[in-house]
């Protein structure tokens, strides 16, 4: 049985949503858990679940909550006490060095020491990346790890890399992101021959900032060598039309693109919901459209994807959204399980060191 370390104190709704989502995943996917954090708070959440016999979740529909029966006696879990927590606003480097007993550092340690095969955290992205980098080390040949984010589109999901791990990048780093992204798209998403593009402000070869202009000829050369399939620059509007399967960018641009996408989707859904409630005709149409809207929401809801994979480290590190609900955390653990079954790190090492 695979075992996954959970940073129980990371996230806006920790530890309740983190613990509940994790035990839900353990029950559904048949994995073991090491719940890492303040032991008394974790036990308090588990005790409430044990008394109730279920957890509540909206399951990504944003409608009424439903009960998910949980039998804790059938779930394989342990609790590892960690007295400290690294907050979202703390300086990452100092916190990792000073807070050796923080929940994220202790969670990564569980993987490094071989007790677990993967770590999942909804805490500080910077802390999760730093802890994973220093605790697990890099795959041979990788300069910097990067976050791979799966974005839903009209057709096949697109992988955006880097989603926020590295704000400042070099052209050489972006070429490695491309190779790691191709491995992820092929072996995890299931795209046979992933096409690679650079996120830029125009399609033409000469468009973009200095980093994009410097990276373009390097990816073009890799295309000519047969290492990747490069299709050129990709504008933001083309993220969702499947012009390419892997979008390469620095972590600053990638994270901005993701947050804008998330905010736009949320705004549109709220506007549609508001219009349906505006008058009696809207209410009738809204009632009729409800099943269709739920299907659409499930396709675009970030909670369904659960977490982002930190590529390039010697181990499986999944970074979940800071606002992860019980449902989102369950799916973040599912993401870790999927990756464990695909041996993605050996594929990345093969691409990088080829």
mmCIF file with all atom_site columns, N, CA and C in Angstrom, residues 234-284:
data_model
loop_
_atom_site.group_PDB
_atom_site.id
_atom_site.type_symbol
_atom_site.label_atom_id
_atom_site.label_alt_id
_atom_site.label_comp_id
_atom_site.label_asym_id
_atom_site.label_entity_id
_atom_site.label_seq_id
_atom_site.pdbx_PDB_ins_code
_atom_site.Cartn_x
_atom_site.Cartn_y
_atom_site.Cartn_z
_atom_site.occupancy
_atom_site.B_iso_or_equiv
_atom_site.pdbx_formal_charge
_atom_site.auth_seq_id
_atom_site.auth_comp_id
_atom_site.auth_asym_id
_atom_site.auth_atom_id
_atom_site.pdbx_PDB_model_num
ATOM 1   N N  . UNK A 1 234 ? 2.823   31.534 -27.779 1.00 0.00 ? 234 UNK A N  1
ATOM 2   C CA . UNK A 1 234 ? 1.403   31.346 -27.473 1.00 0.00 ? 234 UNK A CA 1
ATOM 3   C C  . UNK A 1 234 ? 0.912   32.573 -26.704 1.00 0.00 ? 234 UNK A C  1
ATOM 4   N N  . UNK A 1 235 ? -0.149  33.191 -27.176 1.00 0.00 ? 235 UNK A N  1
ATOM 5   C CA . UNK A 1 235 ? -0.745  34.305 -26.444 1.00 0.00 ? 235 UNK A CA 1
ATOM 6   C C  . UNK A 1 235 ? -1.672  33.773 -25.354 1.00 0.00 ? 235 UNK A C  1
ATOM 7   N N  . UNK A 1 236 ? -1.950  34.627 -24.375 1.00 0.00 ? 236 UNK A N  1
ATOM 8   C CA . UNK A 1 236 ? -2.796  34.220 -23.261 1.00 0.00 ? 236 UNK A CA 1
ATOM 9   C C  . UNK A 1 236 ? -4.150  33.700 -23.696 1.00 0.00 ? 236 UNK A C  1
ATOM 10  N N  . UNK A 1 237 ? -4.718  34.302 -24.732 1.00 0.00 ? 237 UNK A N  1
ATOM 11  C CA . UNK A 1 237 ? -6.044  33.881 -25.210 1.00 0.00 ? 237 UNK A CA 1
ATOM 12  C C  . UNK A 1 237 ? -6.023  32.484 -25.820 1.00 0.00 ? 237 UNK A C  1
ATOM 13  N N  . UNK A 1 238 ? -4.838  31.993 -26.160 1.00 0.00 ? 238 UNK A N  1
ATOM 14  C CA . UNK A 1 238 ? -4.722  30.689 -26.811 1.00 0.00 ? 238 UNK A CA 1
ATOM 15  C C  . UNK A 1 238 ? -4.456  29.550 -25.832 1.00 0.00 ? 238 UNK A C  1
ATOM 16  N N  . UNK A 1 239 ? -4.451  29.861 -24.533 1.00 0.00 ? 239 UNK A N  1
ATOM 17  C CA . UNK A 1 239 ? -4.249  28.815 -23.527 1.00 0.00 ? 239 UNK A CA 1
ATOM 18  C C  . UNK A 1 239 ? -5.344  27.757 -23.570 1.00 0.00 ? 239 UNK A C  1
ATOM 19  N N  . UNK A 1 240 ? -6.545  28.163 -24.009 1.00 0.00 ? 240 UNK A N  1
ATOM 20  C CA . UNK A 1 240 ? -7.706  27.283 -23.894 1.00 0.00 ? 240 UNK A CA 1
ATOM 21  C C  . UNK A 1 240 ? -8.197  26.717 -25.217 1.00 0.00 ? 240 UNK A C  1
ATOM 22  N N  . UNK A 1 241 ? -7.414  26.900 -26.291 1.00 0.00 ? 241 UNK A N  1
ATOM 23  C CA . UNK A 1 241 ? -7.869  26.426 -27.612 1.00 0.00 ? 241 UNK A CA 1
ATOM 24  C C  . UNK A 1 241 ? -7.002  25.308 -28.161 1.00 0.00 ? 241 UNK A C  1
ATOM 25  N N  . UNK A 1 242 ? -6.121  24.749 -27.297 1.00 0.00 ? 242 UNK A N  1
ATOM 26  C CA . UNK A 1 242 ? -5.301  23.583 -27.658 1.00 0.00 ? 242 UNK A CA 1
ATOM 27  C C  . UNK A 1 242 ? -4.381  23.818 -28.839 1.00 0.00 ? 242 UNK A C  1
ATOM 28  N N  . UNK A 1 243 ? -3.839  25.034 -28.927 1.00 0.00 ? 243 UNK A N  1
ATOM 29  C CA . UNK A 1 243 ? -2.812  25.269 -29.939 1.00 0.00 ? 243 UNK A CA 1
ATOM 30  C C  . UNK A 1 243 ? -1.549  24.494 -29.587 1.00 0.00 ? 243 UNK A C  1
ATOM 31  N N  . UNK A 1 244 ? -1.351  24.284 -28.291 1.00 0.00 ? 244 UNK A N  1
ATOM 32  C CA . UNK A 1 244 ? -0.236  23.452 -27.842 1.00 0.00 ? 244 UNK A CA 1
ATOM 33  C C  . UNK A 1 244 ? -0.677  22.700 -26.598 1.00 0.00 ? 244 UNK A C  1
ATOM 34  N N  . UNK A 1 245 ? 0.145   21.774 -26.147 1.00 0.00 ? 245 UNK A N  1
ATOM 35  C CA . UNK A 1 245 ? -0.171  20.930 -24.986 1.00 0.00 ? 245 UNK A CA 1
ATOM 36  C C  . UNK A 1 245 ? 0.637   21.298 -23.753 1.00 0.00 ? 245 UNK A C  1
ATOM 37  N N  . UNK A 1 246 ? 1.785   21.958 -23.968 1.00 0.00 ? 246 UNK A N  1
ATOM 38  C CA . UNK A 1 246 ? 2.644   22.401 -22.864 1.00 0.00 ? 246 UNK A CA 1
ATOM 39  C C  . UNK A 1 246 ? 2.978   23.870 -23.085 1.00 0.00 ? 246 UNK A C  1
ATOM 40  N N  . UNK A 1 247 ? 2.642   24.712 -22.113 1.00 0.00 ? 247 UNK A N  1
ATOM 41  C CA . UNK A 1 247 ? 2.938   26.146 -22.185 1.00 0.00 ? 247 UNK A CA 1
ATOM 42  C C  . UNK A 1 247 ? 4.059   26.449 -21.201 1.00 0.00 ? 247 UNK A C  1
ATOM 43  N N  . UNK A 1 248 ? 5.168   26.984 -21.721 1.00 0.00 ? 248 UNK A N  1
ATOM 44  C CA . UNK A 1 248 ? 6.354   27.256 -20.915 1.00 0.00 ? 248 UNK A CA 1
ATOM 45  C C  . UNK A 1 248 ? 6.424   28.747 -20.588 1.00 0.00 ? 248 UNK A C  1
ATOM 46  N N  . UNK A 1 249 ? 6.748   29.061 -19.335 1.00 0.00 ? 249 UNK A N  1
ATOM 47  C CA . UNK A 1 249 ? 6.907   30.450 -18.924 1.00 0.00 ? 249 UNK A CA 1
ATOM 48  C C  . UNK A 1 249 ? 7.634   30.495 -17.587 1.00 0.00 ? 249 UNK A C  1
ATOM 49  N N  . UNK A 1 250 ? 8.041   31.701 -17.163 1.00 0.00 ? 250 UNK A N  1
ATOM 50  C CA . UNK A 1 250 ? 8.610   31.826 -15.824 1.00 0.00 ? 250 UNK A CA 1
ATOM 51  C C  . UNK A 1 250 ? 7.489   31.772 -14.805 1.00 0.00 ? 250 UNK A C  1
ATOM 52  N N  . UNK A 1 251 ? 7.840   31.531 -13.546 1.00 0.00 ? 251 UNK A N  1
ATOM 53  C CA . UNK A 1 251 ? 6.833   31.347 -12.516 1.00 0.00 ? 251 UNK A CA 1
ATOM 54  C C  . UNK A 1 251 ? 5.999   32.582 -12.227 1.00 0.00 ? 251 UNK A C  1
ATOM 55  N N  . UNK A 1 252 ? 6.558   33.765 -12.474 1.00 0.00 ? 252 UNK A N  1
ATOM 56  C CA . UNK A 1 252 ? 5.807   34.997 -12.231 1.00 0.00 ? 252 UNK A CA 1
ATOM 57  C C  . UNK A 1 252 ? 4.650   35.110 -13.225 1.00 0.00 ? 252 UNK A C  1
ATOM 58  N N  . UNK A 1 253 ? 4.969   35.007 -14.515 1.00 0.00 ? 253 UNK A N  1
ATOM 59  C CA . UNK A 1 253 ? 3.929   35.097 -15.548 1.00 0.00 ? 253 UNK A CA 1
ATOM 60  C C  . UNK A 1 253 ? 2.935   33.949 -15.414 1.00 0.00 ? 253 UNK A C  1
ATOM 61  N N  . UNK A 1 254 ? 3.437   32.752 -15.107 1.00 0.00 ? 254 UNK A N  1
ATOM 62  C CA . UNK A 1 254 ? 2.561   31.587 -14.995 1.00 0.00 ? 254 UNK A CA 1
ATOM 63  C C  . UNK A 1 254 ? 1.567   31.720 -13.868 1.00 0.00 ? 254 UNK A C  1
ATOM 64  N N  . UNK A 1 255 ? 2.033   32.209 -12.713 1.00 0.00 ? 255 UNK A N  1
ATOM 65  C CA . UNK A 1 255 ? 1.137   32.347 -11.572 1.00 0.00 ? 255 UNK A CA 1
ATOM 66  C C  . UNK A 1 255 ? 0.102   33.440 -11.801 1.00 0.00 ? 255 UNK A C  1
ATOM 67  N N  . UNK A 1 256 ? 0.507   34.536 -12.437 1.00 0.00 ? 256 UNK A N  1
ATOM 68  C CA . UNK A 1 256 ? -0.449  35.597 -12.771 1.00 0.00 ? 256 UNK A CA 1
ATOM 69  C C  . UNK A 1 256 ? -1.519  35.066 -13.718 1.00 0.00 ? 256 UNK A C  1
ATOM 70  N N  . UNK A 1 257 ? -1.086  34.319 -14.743 1.00 0.00 ? 257 UNK A N  1
ATOM 71  C CA . UNK A 1 257 ? -2.041  33.756 -15.707 1.00 0.00 ? 257 UNK A CA 1
ATOM 72  C C  . UNK A 1 257 ? -3.045  32.836 -15.014 1.00 0.00 ? 257 UNK A C  1
ATOM 73  N N  . UNK A 1 258 ? -2.557  32.020 -14.085 1.00 0.00 ? 258 UNK A N  1
ATOM 74  C CA . UNK A 1 258 ? -3.441  31.096 -13.368 1.00 0.00 ? 258 UNK A CA 1
ATOM 75  C C  . UNK A 1 258 ? -4.453  31.836 -12.498 1.00 0.00 ? 258 UNK A C  1
ATOM 76  N N  . UNK A 1 259 ? -3.984  32.853 -11.760 1.00 0.00 ? 259 UNK A N  1
ATOM 77  C CA . UNK A 1 259 ? -4.874  33.585 -10.867 1.00 0.00 ? 259 UNK A CA 1
ATOM 78  C C  . UNK A 1 259 ? -5.923  34.374 -11.663 1.00 0.00 ? 259 UNK A C  1
ATOM 79  N N  . UNK A 1 260 ? -5.519  34.944 -12.802 1.00 0.00 ? 260 UNK A N  1
ATOM 80  C CA . UNK A 1 260 ? -6.479  35.667 -13.646 1.00 0.00 ? 260 UNK A CA 1
ATOM 81  C C  . UNK A 1 260 ? -7.532  34.698 -14.190 1.00 0.00 ? 260 UNK A C  1
ATOM 82  N N  . UNK A 1 261 ? -7.074  33.536 -14.630 1.00 0.00 ? 261 UNK A N  1
ATOM 83  C CA . UNK A 1 261 ? -7.997  32.512 -15.140 1.00 0.00 ? 261 UNK A CA 1
ATOM 84  C C  . UNK A 1 261 ? -8.991  32.078 -14.073 1.00 0.00 ? 261 UNK A C  1
ATOM 85  N N  . UNK A 1 262 ? -8.470  31.815 -12.876 1.00 0.00 ? 262 UNK A N  1
ATOM 86  C CA . UNK A 1 262 ? -9.322  31.382 -11.764 1.00 0.00 ? 262 UNK A CA 1
ATOM 87  C C  . UNK A 1 262 ? -10.341 32.464 -11.403 1.00 0.00 ? 262 UNK A C  1
ATOM 88  N N  . UNK A 1 263 ? -9.878  33.720 -11.338 1.00 0.00 ? 263 UNK A N  1
ATOM 89  C CA . UNK A 1 263 ? -10.761 34.822 -10.986 1.00 0.00 ? 263 UNK A CA 1
ATOM 90  C C  . UNK A 1 263 ? -11.835 35.069 -12.030 1.00 0.00 ? 263 UNK A C  1
ATOM 91  N N  . UNK A 1 264 ? -11.464 34.966 -13.314 1.00 0.00 ? 264 UNK A N  1
ATOM 92  C CA . UNK A 1 264 ? -12.422 35.170 -14.397 1.00 0.00 ? 264 UNK A CA 1
ATOM 93  C C  . UNK A 1 264 ? -13.509 34.102 -14.376 1.00 0.00 ? 264 UNK A C  1
ATOM 94  N N  . UNK A 1 265 ? -13.107 32.851 -14.197 1.00 0.00 ? 265 UNK A N  1
ATOM 95  C CA . UNK A 1 265 ? -14.079 31.756 -14.152 1.00 0.00 ? 265 UNK A CA 1
ATOM 96  C C  . UNK A 1 265 ? -15.047 31.941 -12.986 1.00 0.00 ? 265 UNK A C  1
ATOM 97  N N  . UNK A 1 266 ? -14.517 32.341 -11.824 1.00 0.00 ? 266 UNK A N  1
ATOM 98  C CA . UNK A 1 266 ? -15.351 32.552 -10.653 1.00 0.00 ? 266 UNK A CA 1
ATOM 99  C C  . UNK A 1 266 ? -16.341 33.691 -10.888 1.00 0.00 ? 266 UNK A C  1
ATOM 100 N N  . UNK A 1 267 ? -15.858 34.782 -11.492 1.00 0.00 ? 267 UNK A N  1
ATOM 101 C CA . UNK A 1 267 ? -16.723 35.928 -11.757 1.00 0.00 ? 267 UNK A CA 1
ATOM 102 C C  . UNK A 1 267 ? -17.861 35.566 -12.711 1.00 0.00 ? 267 UNK A C  1
ATOM 103 N N  . UNK A 1 268 ? -17.546 34.849 -13.782 1.00 0.00 ? 268 UNK A N  1
ATOM 104 C CA . UNK A 1 268 ? -18.562 34.475 -14.769 1.00 0.00 ? 268 UNK A CA 1
ATOM 105 C C  . UNK A 1 268 ? -19.646 33.590 -14.147 1.00 0.00 ? 268 UNK A C  1
ATOM 106 N N  . UNK A 1 269 ? -19.220 32.646 -13.329 1.00 0.00 ? 269 UNK A N  1
ATOM 107 C CA . UNK A 1 269 ? -20.189 31.760 -12.677 1.00 0.00 ? 269 UNK A CA 1
ATOM 108 C C  . UNK A 1 269 ? -21.109 32.532 -11.726 1.00 0.00 ? 269 UNK A C  1
ATOM 109 N N  . UNK A 1 270 ? -20.538 33.501 -11.000 1.00 0.00 ? 270 UNK A N  1
ATOM 110 C CA . UNK A 1 270 ? -21.340 34.317 -10.094 1.00 0.00 ? 270 UNK A CA 1
ATOM 111 C C  . UNK A 1 270 ? -22.311 35.207 -10.867 1.00 0.00 ? 270 UNK A C  1
ATOM 112 N N  . UNK A 1 271 ? -21.854 35.747 -12.000 1.00 0.00 ? 271 UNK A N  1
ATOM 113 C CA . UNK A 1 271 ? -22.718 36.593 -12.821 1.00 0.00 ? 271 UNK A CA 1
ATOM 114 C C  . UNK A 1 271 ? -23.884 35.798 -13.403 1.00 0.00 ? 271 UNK A C  1
ATOM 115 N N  . UNK A 1 272 ? -23.588 34.592 -13.864 1.00 0.00 ? 272 UNK A N  1
ATOM 116 C CA . UNK A 1 272 ? -24.645 33.734 -14.420 1.00 0.00 ? 272 UNK A CA 1
ATOM 117 C C  . UNK A 1 272 ? -25.654 33.377 -13.337 1.00 0.00 ? 272 UNK A C  1
ATOM 118 N N  . UNK A 1 273 ? -25.136 33.003 -12.153 1.00 0.00 ? 273 UNK A N  1
ATOM 119 C CA . UNK A 1 273 ? -26.016 32.656 -11.039 1.00 0.00 ? 273 UNK A CA 1
ATOM 120 C C  . UNK A 1 273 ? -26.891 33.840 -10.636 1.00 0.00 ? 273 UNK A C  1
ATOM 121 N N  . UNK A 1 274 ? -26.309 35.043 -10.622 1.00 0.00 ? 274 UNK A N  1
ATOM 122 C CA . UNK A 1 274 ? -27.053 36.247 -10.248 1.00 0.00 ? 274 UNK A CA 1
ATOM 123 C C  . UNK A 1 274 ? -28.169 36.546 -11.235 1.00 0.00 ? 274 UNK A C  1
ATOM 124 N N  . UNK A 1 275 ? -27.884 36.378 -12.530 1.00 0.00 ? 275 UNK A N  1
ATOM 125 C CA . UNK A 1 275 ? -28.895 36.635 -13.554 1.00 0.00 ? 275 UNK A CA 1
ATOM 126 C C  . UNK A 1 275 ? -30.056 35.645 -13.453 1.00 0.00 ? 275 UNK A C  1
ATOM 127 N N  . UNK A 1 276 ? -29.763 34.405 -13.127 1.00 0.00 ? 276 UNK A N  1
ATOM 128 C CA . UNK A 1 276 ? -30.813 33.396 -12.989 1.00 0.00 ? 276 UNK A CA 1
ATOM 129 C C  . UNK A 1 276 ? -31.758 33.713 -11.818 1.00 0.00 ? 276 UNK A C  1
ATOM 130 N N  . UNK A 1 277 ? -31.237 34.479 -10.838 1.00 0.00 ? 277 UNK A N  1
ATOM 131 C CA . UNK A 1 277 ? -32.045 34.807 -9.669  1.00 0.00 ? 277 UNK A CA 1
ATOM 132 C C  . UNK A 1 277 ? -32.705 36.178 -9.770  1.00 0.00 ? 277 UNK A C  1
ATOM 133 N N  . UNK A 1 278 ? -32.508 36.879 -10.888 1.00 0.00 ? 278 UNK A N  1
ATOM 134 C CA . UNK A 1 278 ? -32.951 38.266 -11.008 1.00 0.00 ? 278 UNK A CA 1
ATOM 135 C C  . UNK A 1 278 ? -34.462 38.420 -11.132 1.00 0.00 ? 278 UNK A C  1
ATOM 136 N N  . UNK A 1 279 ? -35.155 37.452 -11.766 1.00 0.00 ? 279 UNK A N  1
ATOM 137 C CA . UNK A 1 279 ? -36.611 37.525 -11.899 1.00 0.00 ? 279 UNK A CA 1
ATOM 138 C C  . UNK A 1 279 ? -37.173 36.112 -12.051 1.00 0.00 ? 279 UNK A C  1
ATOM 139 N N  . UNK A 1 280 ? -38.491 36.017 -12.171 1.00 0.00 ? 280 UNK A N  1
ATOM 140 C CA . UNK A 1 280 ? -39.143 34.718 -12.225 1.00 0.00 ? 280 UNK A CA 1
ATOM 141 C C  . UNK A 1 280 ? -38.748 33.921 -13.462 1.00 0.00 ? 280 UNK A C  1
ATOM 142 N N  . UNK A 1 281 ? -38.589 34.613 -14.602 1.00 0.00 ? 281 UNK A N  1
ATOM 143 C CA . UNK A 1 281 ? -38.182 33.926 -15.832 1.00 0.00 ? 281 UNK A CA 1
ATOM 144 C C  . UNK A 1 281 ? -36.778 33.363 -15.677 1.00 0.00 ? 281 UNK A C  1
ATOM 145 N N  . UNK A 1 282 ? -35.880 34.181 -15.100 1.00 0.00 ? 282 UNK A N  1
ATOM 146 C CA . UNK A 1 282 ? -34.512 33.722 -14.872 1.00 0.00 ? 282 UNK A CA 1
ATOM 147 C C  . UNK A 1 282 ? -34.465 32.522 -13.949 1.00 0.00 ? 282 UNK A C  1
ATOM 148 N N  . UNK A 1 283 ? -35.309 32.522 -12.923 1.00 0.00 ? 283 UNK A N  1
ATOM 149 C CA . UNK A 1 283 ? -35.360 31.393 -11.982 1.00 0.00 ? 283 UNK A CA 1
ATOM 150 C C  . UNK A 1 283 ? -35.786 30.104 -12.676 1.00 0.00 ? 283 UNK A C  1
ATOM 151 N N  . UNK A 1 284 ? -36.770 30.225 -13.567 1.00 0.00 ? 284 UNK A N  1
ATOM 152 C CA . UNK A 1 284 ? -37.243 29.041 -14.288 1.00 0.00 ? 284 UNK A CA 1
ATOM 153 C C  . UNK A 1 284 ? -36.159 28.505 -15.216 1.00 0.00 ? 284 UNK A C  1
#
